[in-house]
mmCIF file of C-alpha atoms in Angstrom:
data_model
loop_
_atom_site.group_PDB
_atom_site.id
_atom_site.type_symbol
_atom_site.label_atom_id
_atom_site.label_comp_id
_atom_site.label_asym_id
_atom_site.label_seq_id
_atom_site.Cartn_x
_atom_site.Cartn_y
_atom_site.Cartn_z
ATOM 1 C CA UNK W 1 4.230 -0.603 -0.999
ATOM 2 C CA UNK W 2 1.127 -1.559 0.921
ATOM 3 C CA UNK W 3 -1.094 1.142 2.389
ATOM 4 C CA UNK W 4 0.145 1.818 5.913
ATOM 5 C CA UNK W 5 -2.113 2.242 8.903
ATOM 6 C CA UNK W 6 -1.304 4.958 11.436
ATOM 7 C CA UNK W 7 -1.994 2.407 14.144
ATOM 8 C CA UNK W 8 1.133 0.749 15.569
ATOM 9 C CA UNK W 9 0.878 -3.019 15.793
ATOM 10 C CA UNK W 10 4.231 -3.387 17.588
ATOM 11 C CA UNK W 11 5.550 -0.886 20.125
ATOM 12 C CA UNK W 12 8.883 -1.292 21.873
ATOM 13 C CA UNK W 13 9.540 1.391 24.473
ATOM 14 C CA UNK W 14 12.943 1.835 26.118
ATOM 15 C CA UNK W 15 14.060 -1.789 25.797
ATOM 16 C CA UNK W 16 17.094 -2.753 27.858
ATOM 17 C CA UNK W 17 18.660 -6.192 27.663
ATOM 18 C CA UNK W 18 21.862 -7.483 29.225
ATOM 19 C CA UNK W 19 23.616 -10.837 29.327
ATOM 20 C CA UNK W 20 25.413 -10.690 32.657
ATOM 21 C CA UNK W 21 27.526 -7.534 32.666
ATOM 22 C CA UNK W 22 27.255 -7.103 28.898
ATOM 23 C CA UNK W 23 24.650 -4.520 27.860
ATOM 24 C CA UNK W 24 23.205 -5.643 24.526
ATOM 25 C CA UNK W 25 20.263 -3.233 24.140
ATOM 26 C CA UNK W 26 20.466 0.252 25.619
ATOM 27 C CA UNK W 27 16.972 1.710 25.648
ATOM 28 C CA UNK W 28 15.697 0.999 22.130
ATOM 29 C CA UNK W 29 12.278 2.361 21.195
ATOM 30 C CA UNK W 30 10.533 1.497 17.926
ATOM 31 C CA UNK W 31 6.981 1.546 16.611
ATOM 32 C CA UNK W 32 5.910 -0.595 13.662
ATOM 33 C CA UNK W 33 2.645 0.311 11.954
ATOM 34 C CA UNK W 34 0.238 -2.215 10.569
ATOM 35 C CA UNK W 35 1.263 -3.090 6.990
ATOM 36 C CA UNK W 36 4.756 -1.630 7.387
ATOM 37 C CA UNK W 37 8.000 -3.374 6.399
ATOM 38 C CA UNK W 38 10.795 -2.334 8.764
ATOM 39 C CA UNK W 39 14.304 -3.583 8.014
ATOM 40 C CA UNK W 40 16.949 -3.557 10.768
ATOM 41 C CA UNK W 41 20.540 -3.203 9.614
ATOM 42 C CA UNK W 42 23.854 -2.761 11.387
ATOM 43 C CA UNK W 43 27.130 -4.512 12.083
ATOM 44 C CA UNK W 44 27.192 -7.994 13.604
ATOM 45 C CA UNK W 45 26.839 -7.667 17.364
ATOM 46 C CA UNK W 46 24.807 -4.447 17.202
ATOM 47 C CA UNK W 47 21.787 -6.055 18.903
ATOM 48 C CA UNK W 48 19.449 -6.631 15.938
ATOM 49 C CA UNK W 49 18.703 -10.316 16.559
ATOM 50 C CA UNK W 50 18.419 -9.830 20.325
ATOM 51 C CA UNK W 51 15.933 -7.008 19.762
ATOM 52 C CA UNK W 52 13.512 -9.019 17.646
ATOM 53 C CA UNK W 53 13.853 -11.988 20.012
ATOM 54 C CA UNK W 54 12.742 -9.629 22.791
ATOM 55 C CA UNK W 55 9.671 -8.610 20.756
ATOM 56 C CA UNK W 56 8.644 -12.270 20.584
ATOM 57 C CA UNK W 57 9.583 -12.929 24.245
ATOM 58 C CA UNK W 58 12.299 -15.383 23.316
ATOM 59 C CA UNK W 59 14.539 -13.190 25.489
ATOM 60 C CA UNK W 60 13.567 -11.534 28.775
ATOM 61 C CA UNK W 61 14.035 -7.777 29.038
ATOM 62 C CA UNK W 62 15.447 -5.947 32.048
ATOM 63 C CA UNK W 63 13.551 -2.713 31.439
ATOM 64 C CA UNK W 64 11.079 -1.202 28.998
ATOM 65 C CA UNK W 65 7.723 -2.177 27.548
ATOM 66 C CA UNK W 66 6.610 -4.201 24.536
ATOM 67 C CA UNK W 67 3.053 -3.856 23.283
ATOM 68 C CA UNK W 68 1.355 -5.750 20.476
ATOM 69 C CA UNK W 69 -2.017 -4.406 19.342
ATOM 70 C CA UNK W 70 -1.933 -2.047 22.323
ATOM 71 C CA UNK W 71 -1.598 -4.843 24.876
ATOM 72 C CA UNK W 72 1.468 -5.334 27.064
ATOM 73 C CA UNK W 73 3.353 -8.350 25.755
ATOM 74 C CA UNK W 74 4.609 -10.906 28.236
ATOM 75 C CA UNK W 75 4.501 -8.780 31.353
ATOM 76 C CA UNK W 76 1.885 -7.500 33.765
ATOM 77 C CA UNK W 77 2.378 -4.189 35.505
ATOM 78 C CA UNK W 78 1.870 -4.294 39.269
ATOM 79 C CA UNK W 79 0.281 -1.433 41.196
ATOM 80 C CA UNK W 80 3.782 -0.215 42.146
ATOM 81 C CA UNK W 81 4.717 -0.017 38.449
ATOM 82 C CA UNK W 82 7.083 -3.003 38.450
ATOM 83 C CA UNK W 83 6.917 -5.568 35.667
ATOM 84 C CA UNK W 84 6.007 -9.167 36.429
ATOM 85 C CA UNK W 85 6.418 -11.830 33.740
ATOM 86 C CA UNK W 86 3.029 -13.104 32.617
ATOM 87 C CA UNK W 87 2.021 -16.765 32.730
ATOM 88 C CA UNK W 88 3.482 -19.010 30.033
ATOM 89 C CA UNK W 89 -0.058 -19.745 28.845
ATOM 90 C CA UNK W 90 -0.782 -16.047 28.246
ATOM 91 C CA UNK W 91 2.614 -15.546 26.604
ATOM 92 C CA UNK W 92 1.977 -18.484 24.251
ATOM 93 C CA UNK W 93 -1.393 -16.965 23.354
ATOM 94 C CA UNK W 94 0.220 -13.600 22.573
ATOM 95 C CA UNK W 95 2.998 -15.192 20.514
ATOM 96 C CA UNK W 96 0.379 -16.489 18.072
ATOM 97 C CA UNK W 97 -0.001 -12.957 16.716
ATOM 98 C CA UNK W 98 3.686 -12.743 15.754
ATOM 99 C CA UNK W 99 5.268 -15.269 13.403
ATOM 100 C CA UNK W 100 9.001 -15.857 13.615
ATOM 101 C CA UNK W 101 11.370 -17.119 10.927
ATOM 102 C CA UNK W 102 14.876 -17.984 12.122
ATOM 103 C CA UNK W 103 18.297 -18.166 10.457
ATOM 104 C CA UNK W 104 18.253 -21.928 10.944
ATOM 105 C CA UNK W 105 14.989 -23.297 9.708
ATOM 106 C CA UNK W 106 14.143 -25.327 12.853
ATOM 107 C CA UNK W 107 12.012 -27.811 10.903
ATOM 108 C CA UNK W 108 11.234 -31.122 12.595
ATOM 109 C CA UNK W 109 13.443 -33.593 10.670
ATOM 110 C CA UNK W 110 11.124 -36.565 11.287
ATOM 111 C CA UNK W 111 8.170 -34.761 9.660
ATOM 112 C CA UNK W 112 7.402 -33.973 6.035
ATOM 113 C CA UNK W 113 6.981 -30.385 4.868
ATOM 114 C CA UNK W 114 3.215 -30.761 5.176
ATOM 115 C CA UNK W 115 3.421 -32.266 8.671
ATOM 116 C CA UNK W 116 5.707 -29.444 9.828
ATOM 117 C CA UNK W 117 3.106 -26.893 8.762
ATOM 118 C CA UNK W 118 0.003 -28.540 10.248
ATOM 119 C CA UNK W 119 1.497 -29.353 13.680
ATOM 120 C CA UNK W 120 0.947 -25.991 15.420
ATOM 121 C CA UNK W 121 -2.460 -25.133 13.876
ATOM 122 C CA UNK W 122 -3.798 -28.473 15.146
ATOM 123 C CA UNK W 123 -2.081 -28.416 18.549
ATOM 124 C CA UNK W 124 -2.327 -24.680 19.335
ATOM 125 C CA UNK W 125 -5.228 -23.302 17.292
ATOM 126 C CA UNK W 126 -7.332 -26.440 17.576
ATOM 127 C CA UNK W 127 -7.905 -26.777 13.825
ATOM 128 C CA UNK W 128 -9.178 -30.081 12.513
ATOM 129 C CA UNK W 129 -6.603 -32.136 10.616
ATOM 130 C CA UNK W 130 -8.607 -31.722 7.391
ATOM 131 C CA UNK W 131 -8.747 -27.925 7.720
ATOM 132 C CA UNK W 132 -5.052 -27.723 8.661
ATOM 133 C CA UNK W 133 -4.071 -29.890 5.673
ATOM 134 C CA UNK W 134 -6.099 -27.770 3.273
ATOM 135 C CA UNK W 135 -4.490 -24.597 4.580
ATOM 136 C CA UNK W 136 -1.002 -26.141 4.536
ATOM 137 C CA UNK W 137 -1.322 -27.214 0.892
ATOM 138 C CA UNK W 138 -2.470 -23.702 -0.019
ATOM 139 C CA UNK W 139 0.518 -22.195 1.818
ATOM 140 C CA UNK W 140 2.994 -24.574 0.180
ATOM 141 C CA UNK W 141 1.633 -23.431 -3.157
ATOM 142 C CA UNK W 142 1.995 -19.834 -2.072
ATOM 143 C CA UNK W 143 5.726 -20.315 -1.368
ATOM 144 C CA UNK W 144 6.230 -22.292 -4.594
ATOM 145 C CA UNK W 145 6.556 -25.752 -3.041
ATOM 146 C CA UNK W 146 3.259 -27.469 -3.850
ATOM 147 C CA UNK W 147 5.186 -30.458 -5.216
ATOM 148 C CA UNK W 148 7.311 -30.881 -2.046
ATOM 149 C CA UNK W 149 4.498 -31.606 0.452
ATOM 150 C CA UNK W 150 5.717 -35.139 1.215
ATOM 151 C CA UNK W 151 9.441 -34.356 1.299
ATOM 152 C CA UNK W 152 11.432 -34.452 4.540
ATOM 153 C CA UNK W 153 13.776 -31.568 5.353
ATOM 154 C CA UNK W 154 16.813 -33.690 4.436
ATOM 155 C CA UNK W 155 15.377 -33.915 0.900
ATOM 156 C CA UNK W 156 15.030 -30.124 0.555
ATOM 157 C CA UNK W 157 17.593 -27.428 -0.212
ATOM 158 C CA UNK W 158 18.209 -24.739 2.385
ATOM 159 C CA UNK W 159 16.099 -22.287 0.430
ATOM 160 C CA UNK W 160 13.234 -24.766 0.208
ATOM 161 C CA UNK W 161 13.470 -25.485 3.939
ATOM 162 C CA UNK W 162 13.309 -21.774 4.700
ATOM 163 C CA UNK W 163 10.231 -21.389 2.489
ATOM 164 C CA UNK W 164 8.577 -24.253 4.383
ATOM 165 C CA UNK W 165 9.480 -22.424 7.608
ATOM 166 C CA UNK W 166 7.770 -19.274 6.272
ATOM 167 C CA UNK W 167 4.679 -21.309 5.342
ATOM 168 C CA UNK W 168 4.707 -22.832 8.837
ATOM 169 C CA UNK W 169 4.759 -19.367 10.435
ATOM 170 C CA UNK W 170 1.949 -18.168 8.141
ATOM 171 C CA UNK W 171 -0.195 -21.171 9.090
ATOM 172 C CA UNK W 172 -0.714 -19.579 12.511
ATOM 173 C CA UNK W 173 -2.331 -16.572 10.779
ATOM 174 C CA UNK W 174 -0.035 -14.033 12.443
ATOM 175 C CA UNK W 175 -0.670 -10.302 12.364
ATOM 176 C CA UNK W 176 3.056 -9.590 11.985
ATOM 177 C CA UNK W 177 6.149 -11.541 10.974
ATOM 178 C CA UNK W 178 9.677 -11.304 12.377
ATOM 179 C CA UNK W 179 12.574 -12.499 10.216
ATOM 180 C CA UNK W 180 15.987 -13.061 11.808
ATOM 181 C CA UNK W 181 18.545 -13.025 8.977
ATOM 182 C CA UNK W 182 16.451 -15.540 7.024
ATOM 183 C CA UNK W 183 18.966 -15.895 4.175
ATOM 184 C CA UNK W 184 22.270 -15.888 6.086
ATOM 185 C CA UNK W 185 22.499 -19.698 6.307
ATOM 186 C CA UNK W 186 21.616 -20.263 2.633
ATOM 187 C CA UNK W 187 23.699 -21.031 -0.412
ATOM 188 C CA UNK W 188 23.858 -17.932 -2.625
ATOM 189 C CA UNK W 189 21.783 -19.539 -5.397
ATOM 190 C CA UNK W 190 18.805 -20.089 -3.049
ATOM 191 C CA UNK W 191 18.767 -16.638 -1.414
ATOM 192 C CA UNK W 192 16.696 -15.117 -4.216
ATOM 193 C CA UNK W 193 13.826 -17.592 -3.913
ATOM 194 C CA UNK W 194 13.379 -16.782 -0.200
ATOM 195 C CA UNK W 195 13.623 -13.016 -0.755
ATOM 196 C CA UNK W 196 11.010 -13.291 -3.517
ATOM 197 C CA UNK W 197 8.524 -14.912 -1.110
ATOM 198 C CA UNK W 198 9.229 -12.140 1.402
ATOM 199 C CA UNK W 199 8.681 -9.469 -1.267
ATOM 200 C CA UNK W 200 5.329 -11.011 -2.136
ATOM 201 C CA UNK W 201 4.307 -11.014 1.531
ATOM 202 C CA UNK W 202 5.236 -7.327 1.761
ATOM 203 C CA UNK W 203 3.193 -6.538 -1.346
ATOM 204 C CA UNK W 204 0.201 -8.326 0.211
ATOM 205 C CA UNK W 205 0.394 -6.007 3.230
ATOM 206 C CA UNK W 206 1.991 -8.256 5.856
ATOM 207 C CA UNK W 207 3.550 -6.313 8.735
ATOM 208 C CA UNK W 208 7.212 -7.360 8.794
ATOM 209 C CA UNK W 209 10.318 -6.672 10.863
ATOM 210 C CA UNK W 210 13.363 -8.044 9.061
ATOM 211 C CA UNK W 211 16.949 -8.355 10.285
ATOM 212 C CA UNK W 212 19.093 -8.789 7.197
ATOM 213 C CA UNK W 213 22.440 -8.120 5.542
ATOM 214 C CA UNK W 214 20.715 -8.087 2.129
ATOM 215 C CA UNK W 215 20.972 -4.369 1.365
ATOM 216 C CA UNK W 216 19.286 -4.762 -2.019
ATOM 217 C CA UNK W 217 16.209 -6.196 -0.287
ATOM 218 C CA UNK W 218 16.252 -3.367 2.269
ATOM 219 C CA UNK W 219 16.484 -0.765 -0.480
ATOM 220 C CA UNK W 220 13.722 -2.310 -2.599
ATOM 221 C CA UNK W 221 11.169 -3.589 -0.093
ATOM 222 C CA UNK W 222 11.494 -1.629 3.175
ATOM 223 C CA UNK W 223 9.156 1.205 4.074
ATOM 224 C CA UNK W 224 11.654 2.143 6.752
ATOM 225 C CA UNK W 225 15.268 1.208 7.445
ATOM 226 C CA UNK W 226 16.438 1.254 11.066
ATOM 227 C CA UNK W 227 20.155 1.308 11.908
ATOM 228 C CA UNK W 228 21.371 -0.280 15.145
ATOM 229 C CA UNK W 229 24.881 0.178 16.470
ATOM 230 C CA UNK W 230 26.290 -1.065 19.777
ATOM 231 C CA UNK W 231 22.824 -1.646 21.206
ATOM 232 C CA UNK W 232 21.434 1.755 20.237
ATOM 233 C CA UNK W 233 19.063 2.875 17.504
ATOM 234 C CA UNK W 234 21.206 5.547 15.863
ATOM 235 C CA UNK W 235 19.199 6.418 12.749
ATOM 236 C CA UNK W 236 16.043 5.540 10.831
ATOM 237 C CA UNK W 237 14.372 6.724 7.667
ATOM 238 C CA UNK W 238 13.240 5.708 4.210
ATOM 239 C CA UNK W 239 15.639 3.508 2.202
ATOM 240 C CA UNK W 240 16.405 6.555 0.050
ATOM 241 C CA UNK W 241 17.376 8.625 3.090
ATOM 242 C CA UNK W 242 19.470 5.946 4.762
ATOM 243 C CA UNK W 243 21.322 4.691 1.688
ATOM 244 C CA UNK W 244 21.744 7.993 -0.138
ATOM 245 C CA UNK W 245 22.035 10.539 2.673
ATOM 246 C CA UNK W 246 22.878 8.838 5.974
ATOM 247 C CA UNK W 247 23.183 11.404 8.747
ATOM 248 C CA UNK W 248 25.037 9.532 11.484
ATOM 249 C CA UNK W 249 28.791 8.990 11.044
ATOM 250 C CA UNK W 250 28.474 5.407 12.301
ATOM 251 C CA UNK W 251 25.787 4.721 9.681
ATOM 252 C CA UNK W 252 28.086 6.109 6.999
ATOM 253 C CA UNK W 253 30.970 3.955 8.270
ATOM 254 C CA UNK W 254 28.825 0.806 8.283
ATOM 255 C CA UNK W 255 27.430 1.404 4.796
ATOM 256 C CA UNK W 256 30.873 2.124 3.395
ATOM 257 C CA UNK W 257 31.871 -1.400 4.458
ATOM 258 C CA UNK W 258 28.847 -3.254 3.070
ATOM 259 C CA UNK W 259 27.865 -1.385 -0.104
#
């Protein structure tokens, strides 16, 4: 495990999110320290994906606060205390600090692996094409795909596409990475190669919040396991605590179904 800072890089305070009448998140609060790997587990529909999409402002929140590096994320507080959504330009600037890897790889099909990785650093960070290419080749090597630089997504397996997606997120030099069930769309034989890249990132000290059904990964790599159920954070602790001595009856019921 990487050395953990006491300083939280991500703070979610009392997050509420609804779709119409349906309450998805019911006041979730969570702090993630720099260098920490936090794994979110829970039944489908418990709010895990919605929660990390709120961290990255892919979903609006109805109440609560999100801070990254101590700064309010996506919202400005008016003098009367009400939240006002920030400008899209400021939100885009803040999103740079947080990489996101989705279930579906979201690669541009008309671009090669290399082109997928260099697009945002050139367009958003203003890197020169030469510098972006050099960094992209290094990142492809890091995820074990140095020989796939000129392949299009249709020529890559699901696991290879997901590793390109991880390299693409890393190219923005994020301070933290969010993973939304990154192996759930993969064939079983390619799951391991993606989890291995994620383990290596954790060992290098990357701050990570991971939504996953891979309990072996949670047990081996997480510093902290957080259990969500019906939009509430019901329990959190070390992998040892959660998997060996869960305290909440709903945690015990969930684990009895998946382990």
